[in-house]
CSV table of C-alpha atoms and ligand atoms in Angstrom, one decimal:
chain,number,residue,atom,x,y,z
A,30,MET,CA,-6.0,11.2,19.5
A,31,THR,CA,-3.7,9.5,21.3
A,32,THR,CA,-3.6,5.7,20.3
A,33,VAL,CA,-4.4,4.0,17.1
A,34,LEU,CA,-4.1,0.5,15.8
A,35,VAL,CA,-2.1,-0.4,13.5
A,36,THR,CA,-2.9,-3.5,11.2
A,37,GLY,CA,-0.2,-4.8,9.2
A,38,GLY,CA,2.2,-2.5,11.0
A,39,ALA,CA,5.4,-4.8,10.5
A,40,GLY,CA,4.9,-4.5,6.7
A,41,TYR,CA,6.3,-2.0,4.3
A,42,ILE,CA,3.8,0.9,4.4
A,43,GLY,CA,2.2,-0.1,7.6
A,44,SER,CA,5.9,0.5,9.5
A,45,HIS,CA,6.2,3.9,7.8
A,46,ALA,CA,2.9,4.4,8.8
A,47,CYS,CA,3.7,3.9,12.6
A,48,LYS,CA,6.6,6.1,12.2
A,49,ALA,CA,4.5,8.8,10.7
A,50,LEU,CA,1.9,8.7,13.5
A,51,SER,CA,4.9,8.6,16.3
A,52,LEU,CA,6.1,12.1,14.7
A,53,ALA,CA,2.3,13.0,14.9
A,54,GLY,CA,2.4,12.5,18.9
A,55,ILE,CA,0.7,9.4,18.4
A,56,THR,CA,1.1,5.8,19.7
A,57,PRO,CA,0.9,3.1,16.9
A,58,VAL,CA,-0.2,-0.1,18.1
A,59,THR,CA,0.9,-2.8,15.6
A,60,PHE,CA,-1.1,-5.9,15.1
A,61,ASP,CA,0.3,-8.1,12.3
A,62,ASN,CA,0.6,-11.8,12.1
A,63,LEU,CA,4.1,-11.7,10.8
A,64,VAL,CA,3.3,-13.5,7.6
A,65,THR,CA,4.3,-11.0,5.4
A,66,GLY,CA,5.6,-8.6,8.3
A,67,TRP,CA,8.9,-8.2,10.0
A,68,ARG,CA,9.3,-8.3,13.7
A,69,ASP,CA,12.1,-6.0,13.1
A,70,ALA,CA,10.0,-3.4,11.3
A,71,VAL,CA,8.3,-2.4,14.4
A,72,ARG,CA,10.2,0.2,16.0
A,73,PHE,CA,7.9,3.3,16.8
A,74,GLY,CA,5.2,1.4,19.1
A,75,PRO,CA,4.1,-1.3,20.7
A,76,PHE,CA,3.5,-5.0,19.4
A,77,GLU,CA,0.5,-7.3,19.2
A,78,GLN,CA,1.1,-10.3,16.9
A,79,GLY,CA,-2.1,-12.3,16.2
A,80,ASP,CA,-4.3,-12.8,13.0
A,81,LEU,CA,-7.6,-10.7,12.0
A,82,VAL,CA,-9.2,-14.3,11.2
A,83,ASP,CA,-9.0,-14.3,15.4
A,84,ARG,CA,-11.8,-12.7,16.4
A,85,ALA,CA,-10.7,-13.4,20.4
A,86,ARG,CA,-7.6,-12.0,19.9
A,87,LEU,CA,-8.8,-8.9,18.2
A,88,ASP,CA,-11.1,-8.4,21.0
A,89,ALA,CA,-8.3,-8.8,23.5
A,90,VAL,CA,-6.2,-5.9,21.6
A,91,PHE,CA,-8.6,-3.6,21.9
A,92,ALA,CA,-9.4,-4.0,25.3
A,93,ALA,CA,-6.1,-3.8,26.2
A,94,HIS,CA,-5.2,-0.6,24.3
A,95,ARG,CA,-8.2,1.0,23.6
A,96,PRO,CA,-7.0,2.4,20.3
A,97,ASP,CA,-8.8,6.1,19.2
A,98,ALA,CA,-9.0,4.9,15.4
A,99,VAL,CA,-7.5,1.9,13.1
A,100,MET,CA,-5.3,2.1,10.0
A,101,HIS,CA,-5.8,-1.0,8.5
A,102,PHE,CA,-3.4,-2.1,6.5
A,103,ALA,CA,-2.4,-5.7,6.9
A,104,ALA,CA,-3.5,-7.6,3.7
A,105,LEU,CA,-2.1,-10.1,1.1
A,106,SER,CA,-1.6,-7.8,-1.9
A,107,GLN,CA,0.0,-9.4,-5.0
A,108,VAL,CA,-2.0,-9.5,-8.4
A,109,GLY,CA,-0.7,-12.3,-9.6
A,110,GLU,CA,-1.2,-14.9,-6.4
A,111,SER,CA,-4.4,-13.2,-6.2
A,112,MET,CA,-5.4,-14.8,-9.8
A,113,SER,CA,-3.6,-18.3,-8.9
A,114,GLU,CA,-5.2,-18.6,-5.3
A,115,PRO,CA,-8.3,-16.3,-4.6
A,116,GLY,CA,-9.4,-18.2,-1.9
A,117,LYS,CA,-6.5,-16.6,0.1
A,118,TYR,CA,-7.4,-13.1,-0.6
A,119,TRP,CA,-11.3,-13.9,0.1
A,120,ARG,CA,-10.4,-15.2,3.5
A,121,ASN,CA,-7.6,-12.9,4.6
A,122,ASN,CA,-8.5,-9.7,2.9
A,123,VAL,CA,-12.4,-9.7,3.5
A,124,ALA,CA,-13.4,-12.5,5.8
A,125,GLY,CA,-10.2,-10.7,8.2
A,126,SER,CA,-11.6,-7.2,7.4
A,127,LEU,CA,-14.8,-8.3,8.4
A,128,ASN,CA,-13.9,-9.3,11.7
A,129,LEU,CA,-11.7,-6.4,12.4
A,130,ILE,CA,-14.4,-3.7,11.5
A,131,GLU,CA,-17.0,-6.2,13.5
A,132,ALA,CA,-14.1,-6.0,16.7
A,133,ALA,CA,-13.9,-1.9,16.3
A,134,VAL,CA,-17.3,-1.5,16.4
A,135,ALA,CA,-18.2,-3.5,19.2
A,136,ALA,CA,-15.2,-2.1,21.0
A,137,GLY,CA,-16.9,1.5,20.2
A,138,CYS,CA,-13.8,2.6,18.2
A,139,MET,CA,-15.3,4.1,15.1
A,140,ASP,CA,-12.7,6.0,13.3
A,141,PHE,CA,-11.4,3.9,11.0
A,142,VAL,CA,-8.5,4.5,8.0
A,143,PHE,CA,-8.3,1.9,5.1
A,144,SER,CA,-5.7,1.4,2.6
A,145,SER,CA,-7.7,0.7,-0.6
A,146,THR,CA,-6.3,0.2,-4.7
A,147,CYS,CA,-6.6,1.6,-7.4
A,148,ALA,CA,-6.4,-2.3,-8.5
A,149,THR,CA,-10.2,-1.6,-7.5
A,150,TYR,CA,-10.9,0.4,-10.9
A,151,GLY,CA,-10.0,-2.4,-13.0
A,152,ASP,CA,-8.5,-1.7,-16.7
A,153,GLN,CA,-10.1,1.5,-18.2
A,154,ASP,CA,-7.0,2.9,-21.0
A,155,ASN,CA,-6.5,6.1,-21.3
A,156,VAL,CA,-9.4,7.3,-18.5
A,157,VAL,CA,-8.3,9.6,-16.0
A,158,LEU,CA,-9.4,7.8,-12.9
A,159,ASP,CA,-10.7,9.9,-10.2
A,160,GLU,CA,-12.7,8.5,-7.2
A,161,SER,CA,-16.1,8.6,-9.1
A,162,CYS,CA,-15.1,6.1,-11.6
A,163,ALA,CA,-17.2,2.7,-11.7
A,164,GLN,CA,-14.8,0.2,-9.9
A,165,ARG,CA,-14.5,-2.7,-12.0
A,166,PRO,CA,-11.3,-4.8,-10.8
A,167,ILE,CA,-9.8,-7.2,-12.8
A,168,ASN,CA,-7.8,-9.0,-10.7
A,169,ALA,CA,-9.1,-11.2,-7.2
A,170,TYR,CA,-6.7,-8.3,-5.1
A,171,GLY,CA,-8.7,-5.7,-6.3
A,172,LYS,CA,-12.2,-7.3,-6.0
A,173,SER,CA,-11.4,-8.2,-2.6
A,174,LYS,CA,-10.5,-4.5,-1.6
A,175,ARG,CA,-13.6,-3.5,-3.4
A,176,ALA,CA,-15.8,-5.8,-0.8
A,177,ILE,CA,-14.2,-4.0,1.7
A,178,GLU,CA,-14.7,-0.7,0.8
A,179,GLU,CA,-18.6,-2.2,0.2
A,180,MET,CA,-18.5,-3.6,4.0
A,181,LEU,CA,-17.1,-0.2,5.4
A,182,ALA,CA,-19.8,1.8,3.6
A,183,ASP,CA,-22.3,-0.9,5.3
A,184,PHE,CA,-21.3,-0.5,8.7
A,185,GLY,CA,-21.1,3.5,8.3
A,186,ALA,CA,-24.8,3.3,7.2
A,187,ALA,CA,-26.2,0.8,10.3
A,188,HIS,CA,-23.9,1.6,13.1
A,189,GLY,CA,-21.9,4.9,12.5
A,190,LEU,CA,-18.4,3.5,11.7
A,191,ARG,CA,-16.9,6.7,9.8
A,192,SER,CA,-14.0,5.9,7.3
A,193,VAL,CA,-11.4,7.3,5.0
A,194,ILE,CA,-10.6,5.1,2.3
A,195,PHE,CA,-7.5,5.4,0.5
A,196,ARG,CA,-6.8,4.0,-2.9
A,197,TYR,CA,-3.4,3.5,-3.5
A,198,PHE,CA,-1.5,3.8,-6.8
A,199,ASN,CA,1.9,2.3,-6.9
A,200,VAL,CA,4.0,2.9,-4.2
A,201,ALA,CA,7.7,3.3,-3.9
A,202,GLY,CA,10.7,4.5,-2.1
A,203,ALA,CA,11.7,4.4,1.5
A,204,ASP,CA,12.0,6.4,4.7
A,205,GLU,CA,14.7,8.6,4.1
A,206,GLU,CA,16.7,7.7,7.5
A,207,ALA,CA,16.4,4.0,6.2
A,208,GLU,CA,14.9,3.1,9.6
A,209,VAL,CA,12.3,0.9,7.9
A,210,GLY,CA,11.7,0.3,4.1
A,211,GLU,CA,10.5,-2.3,1.6
A,212,PHE,CA,11.1,-5.7,2.1
A,213,HIS,CA,8.9,-8.5,0.7
A,214,GLN,CA,9.3,-12.5,0.6
A,215,PRO,CA,9.4,-13.3,-2.1
A,216,GLU,CA,9.7,-10.0,-3.8
A,217,THR,CA,7.2,-9.2,-6.4
A,218,HIS,CA,7.4,-5.0,-6.4
A,219,LEU,CA,9.1,-3.7,-9.4
A,220,VAL,CA,11.3,-1.4,-7.8
A,221,PRO,CA,13.2,-3.6,-5.1
A,222,LEU,CA,13.3,-6.1,-7.8
A,223,ILE,CA,15.2,-3.7,-10.1
A,224,LEU,CA,17.3,-2.5,-7.5
A,225,ASP,CA,18.0,-6.4,-6.8
A,226,ALA,CA,19.1,-6.9,-10.4
A,227,VAL,CA,21.3,-4.4,-10.8
A,228,ASP,CA,23.7,-5.4,-7.6
A,229,GLY,CA,23.0,-8.8,-8.9
A,230,ARG,CA,21.8,-10.2,-5.5
A,231,ARG,CA,19.1,-12.0,-8.0
A,232,GLY,CA,18.8,-12.6,-11.8
A,233,ALA,CA,17.6,-10.1,-14.6
A,234,LEU,CA,14.5,-8.5,-14.2
A,235,THR,CA,11.4,-9.6,-16.5
A,236,VAL,CA,9.3,-6.8,-17.8
A,237,PHE,CA,5.8,-8.1,-17.8
A,238,GLY,CA,4.6,-7.4,-21.6
A,239,THR,CA,6.2,-5.3,-24.2
A,240,ASP,CA,2.9,-5.2,-26.1
A,241,TYR,CA,0.5,-3.4,-24.1
A,242,ASP,CA,-1.2,-0.1,-26.1
A,243,THR,CA,0.8,2.7,-24.5
A,244,PRO,CA,3.9,4.7,-26.3
A,245,ASP,CA,6.6,2.4,-25.5
A,246,GLY,CA,4.4,-0.8,-24.9
A,247,THR,CA,4.9,-1.8,-21.0
A,248,CYS,CA,2.1,-0.6,-18.3
A,249,ILE,CA,2.0,2.6,-16.9
A,250,ARG,CA,1.8,3.2,-13.4
A,251,ASP,CA,1.3,6.5,-11.5
A,252,TYR,CA,4.3,5.8,-8.5
A,253,VAL,CA,4.1,7.7,-4.9
A,254,HIS,CA,6.6,7.9,-2.5
A,255,VAL,CA,5.4,5.8,0.6
A,256,SER,CA,6.4,8.2,3.2
A,257,ASP,CA,4.3,11.1,1.5
A,258,LEU,CA,1.5,8.4,1.2
A,259,VAL,CA,1.6,7.6,5.0
A,260,GLU,CA,1.5,11.3,5.2
A,261,ALA,CA,-2.0,11.3,3.8
A,262,HIS,CA,-3.0,8.5,6.5
A,263,VAL,CA,-2.2,10.8,9.4
A,264,LEU,CA,-4.1,14.1,7.6
A,265,GLY,CA,-6.8,11.4,7.1
A,266,LEU,CA,-7.4,10.7,10.9
A,267,ARG,CA,-7.4,14.5,11.3
A,268,TRP,CA,-10.1,14.8,9.1
A,269,LEU,CA,-12.4,11.9,10.8
A,270,GLU,CA,-11.1,13.5,14.1
A,271,ALA,CA,-12.8,17.0,12.9
A,272,GLY,CA,-16.0,15.0,12.3
A,273,LYS,CA,-15.7,15.5,8.4
A,274,GLY,CA,-17.3,12.1,7.9
A,275,SER,CA,-16.3,9.3,5.5
A,276,ARG,CA,-14.5,9.9,2.4
A,277,VAL,CA,-12.6,8.3,-0.4
A,278,PHE,CA,-9.3,9.8,-1.9
A,279,ASN,CA,-7.3,8.6,-4.3
A,280,LEU,CA,-3.2,8.9,-3.6
A,281,GLY,CA,-1.6,9.2,-6.7
A,282,THR,CA,0.5,12.0,-8.5
A,283,GLY,CA,-1.1,12.4,-11.9
A,284,HIS,CA,1.7,11.2,-13.9
A,285,GLY,CA,2.2,7.5,-15.0
A,286,PHE,CA,5.5,6.2,-15.8
A,287,SER,CA,6.0,2.8,-18.0
A,288,VAL,CA,8.4,0.1,-16.8
A,289,ARG,CA,11.0,1.1,-19.2
A,290,GLU,CA,10.9,4.9,-17.6
A,291,VAL,CA,11.3,3.4,-14.3
A,292,ILE,CA,14.4,0.9,-15.5
A,293,ALA,CA,15.9,4.3,-16.9
A,294,ALA,CA,15.6,6.4,-13.7
A,295,ALA,CA,17.0,3.3,-11.9
A,296,GLU,CA,20.3,3.4,-14.3
A,297,ALA,CA,20.6,7.0,-13.6
A,298,VAL,CA,20.4,6.9,-10.1
A,299,THR,CA,22.4,3.9,-9.3
A,300,GLY,CA,24.8,4.4,-12.3
A,301,ARG,CA,24.1,1.1,-13.8
A,302,LYS,CA,22.7,-1.3,-16.1
A,303,VAL,CA,19.5,-2.9,-15.0
A,304,PRO,CA,19.7,-6.6,-16.6
A,305,TYR,CA,16.4,-7.2,-17.8
A,306,ILE,CA,14.7,-9.5,-20.2
A,307,GLU,CA,11.3,-9.0,-22.2
A,308,GLY,CA,8.4,-11.5,-20.9
A,309,PRO,CA,4.8,-12.2,-21.8
A,310,ARG,CA,1.9,-10.3,-20.3
A,311,ARG,CA,1.5,-10.9,-16.1
A,312,ALA,CA,-2.1,-12.1,-15.7
A,313,GLY,CA,-4.4,-9.2,-14.2
A,314,ASP,CA,-2.3,-6.3,-14.8
A,315,ALA,CA,-4.0,-3.3,-16.3
A,316,ALA,CA,-2.2,-0.9,-19.1
A,317,ARG,CA,-2.3,2.2,-17.7
A,318,LEU,CA,-3.3,3.4,-13.9
A,319,VAL,CA,-2.8,6.8,-13.6
A,320,SER,CA,-4.5,9.2,-10.5
A,321,GLY,CA,-6.7,11.9,-12.0
A,322,SER,CA,-8.1,13.6,-9.0
A,323,GLU,CA,-6.7,16.3,-6.9
A,324,GLN,CA,-9.5,15.5,-4.1
A,325,ALA,CA,-6.8,14.7,-1.4
A,326,GLY,CA,-4.9,18.0,-2.1
A,327,GLN,CA,-7.6,19.9,-1.8
A,328,ASP,CA,-9.5,18.5,0.8
A,329,LEU,CA,-6.8,17.2,3.1
A,330,GLY,CA,-4.3,19.4,2.1
A,331,TRP,CA,-2.0,16.6,0.7
A,332,THR,CA,0.9,17.3,-1.4
A,333,PRO,CA,3.3,14.4,-2.6
A,334,GLY,CA,6.7,16.5,-2.7
A,335,ARG,CA,9.0,13.5,-2.3
A,336,SER,CA,7.4,11.6,-5.3
A,337,THR,CA,9.4,12.0,-8.1
A,338,LEU,CA,11.0,8.8,-9.7
A,339,GLU,CA,14.1,9.8,-8.8
A,340,ARG,CA,13.4,10.5,-5.2
A,341,MET,CA,11.9,7.3,-4.9
A,342,ILE,CA,14.5,5.5,-6.4
A,343,SER,CA,17.5,7.1,-4.6
A,344,ASP,CA,15.1,6.4,-1.3
A,345,ALA,CA,14.7,2.8,-2.3
A,346,TRP,CA,18.7,2.6,-3.1
A,347,ARG,CA,19.9,3.8,0.2
A,348,TRP,CA,17.4,1.4,1.8
A,349,HIS,CA,18.7,-1.2,-0.4
A,350,LYS,CA,22.5,-0.9,0.4
A,351,VAL,CA,22.3,-0.5,4.4
A,352,GLY,CA,18.5,-2.1,5.6
A,353,HIS,CA,17.1,-5.4,5.4
A,354,TYR,CA,15.4,-7.3,8.0
A,355,GLU,CA,16.3,-10.7,9.7
A,356,GLU,CA,14.2,-13.5,8.3
B,423,UDP,N1,6.5,-5.5,-13.6
B,423,UDP,C1,7.2,-5.9,-14.3
B,423,UDP,N2,8.3,-7.1,-13.7
B,423,UDP,C2,8.3,-7.7,-12.3
B,423,UDP,C3,7.7,-6.6,-11.5
B,423,UDP,C4,6.4,-5.6,-12.3
B,423,UDP,O1,7.2,-5.8,-15.4
B,423,UDP,O2,9.1,-8.4,-12.3
B,423,UDP,C5,5.5,-4.2,-13.7
B,423,UDP,C6,3.8,-5.1,-13.7
B,423,UDP,O3,3.8,-5.3,-14.8
B,423,UDP,C7,3.5,-3.5,-13.5
B,423,UDP,C8,4.6,-2.6,-12.9
B,423,UDP,O4,6.0,-3.3,-13.0
B,423,UDP,O5,3.2,-2.9,-14.7
B,423,UDP,C9,4.4,-2.4,-11.4
B,423,UDP,O6,4.3,-3.8,-10.7
B,423,UDP,P1,4.3,-4.1,-9.1
B,423,UDP,O7,3.8,-5.5,-9.0
B,423,UDP,O8,5.1,-3.1,-8.8
B,423,UDP,O9,2.9,-3.1,-8.9
B,423,UDP,P2,1.2,-3.3,-9.1
B,423,UDP,O10,1.1,-2.5,-10.2
B,423,UDP,O11,1.0,-4.8,-9.1
B,423,UDP,O12,0.6,-3.0,-8.1
């Protein structure tokens, strides 16, 4: 494997994946429309600007670079926005992925790594979520990802496309060398919002809901360090390369932390108070999403060794202080 097409390679997770690929001796070709990604984040291989809804552009990029595999990160990923503007999610995520999958099959590029989400499981309080759990998404974001998973299975059956699907839990942290990091505009994710509130870059954090059926009333999530997460993708590529066939893996640690616990950890790491207020629930949020699976560990040999709250927040804090992309 020498070349991989990375859609969304200018985004948060995609840019870290490009670094991991280049460290593994593989050239990452970034395909990104720069709607939510950053040109500055493309540091480890060639850049092709384009949109997944533009099939001709995709065909040209496959012809120019002849990738051995695709890693597909490009997507809209905000739960709240997906509830108010579902059309954007069905068009960008679902129709865009259909174009990409058809272009890959047409180019004979049959190994595909896809970033899916634990949001496809929906709200299954207190159930340990493993890959065999029913997928009952409660927001349009999760529904769009579930639809793409189904699409990959159908293209596998019909055309022999091989896919590794990763269902992410909550991704946090940044490259330890701060070459790339998390920077969304607008920002909606918990850890960067906490760090912005800590240093006064924006106002107090709003905790979305304190009346959930959890020990402290706030939502519980399973946080994974982005550098651990992208290492699993390289292992997934190796899995496909070895001819081991299509598989679905959860990527989580099996440990959940509440919003209040994340705030406390950020206060310990930064040595400062996190200003916050308590607000109402956010539409589409499940009370508890924690991975119950060790499949990625057993089968891929994946160990999320950086995924402690302290390490994720301290790496994010270092990035927060030194690195931001040009707007
Ligand atoms: N959250 C919050 N305030 C915010 C942003 C997020 O309380 O300003 C909570 C959110 O309700 C969820 C958790 O933090 O329980 C993680 O949210 P995030 O948007 O980072 O990731 P998601 O779980 O939506 O993928």
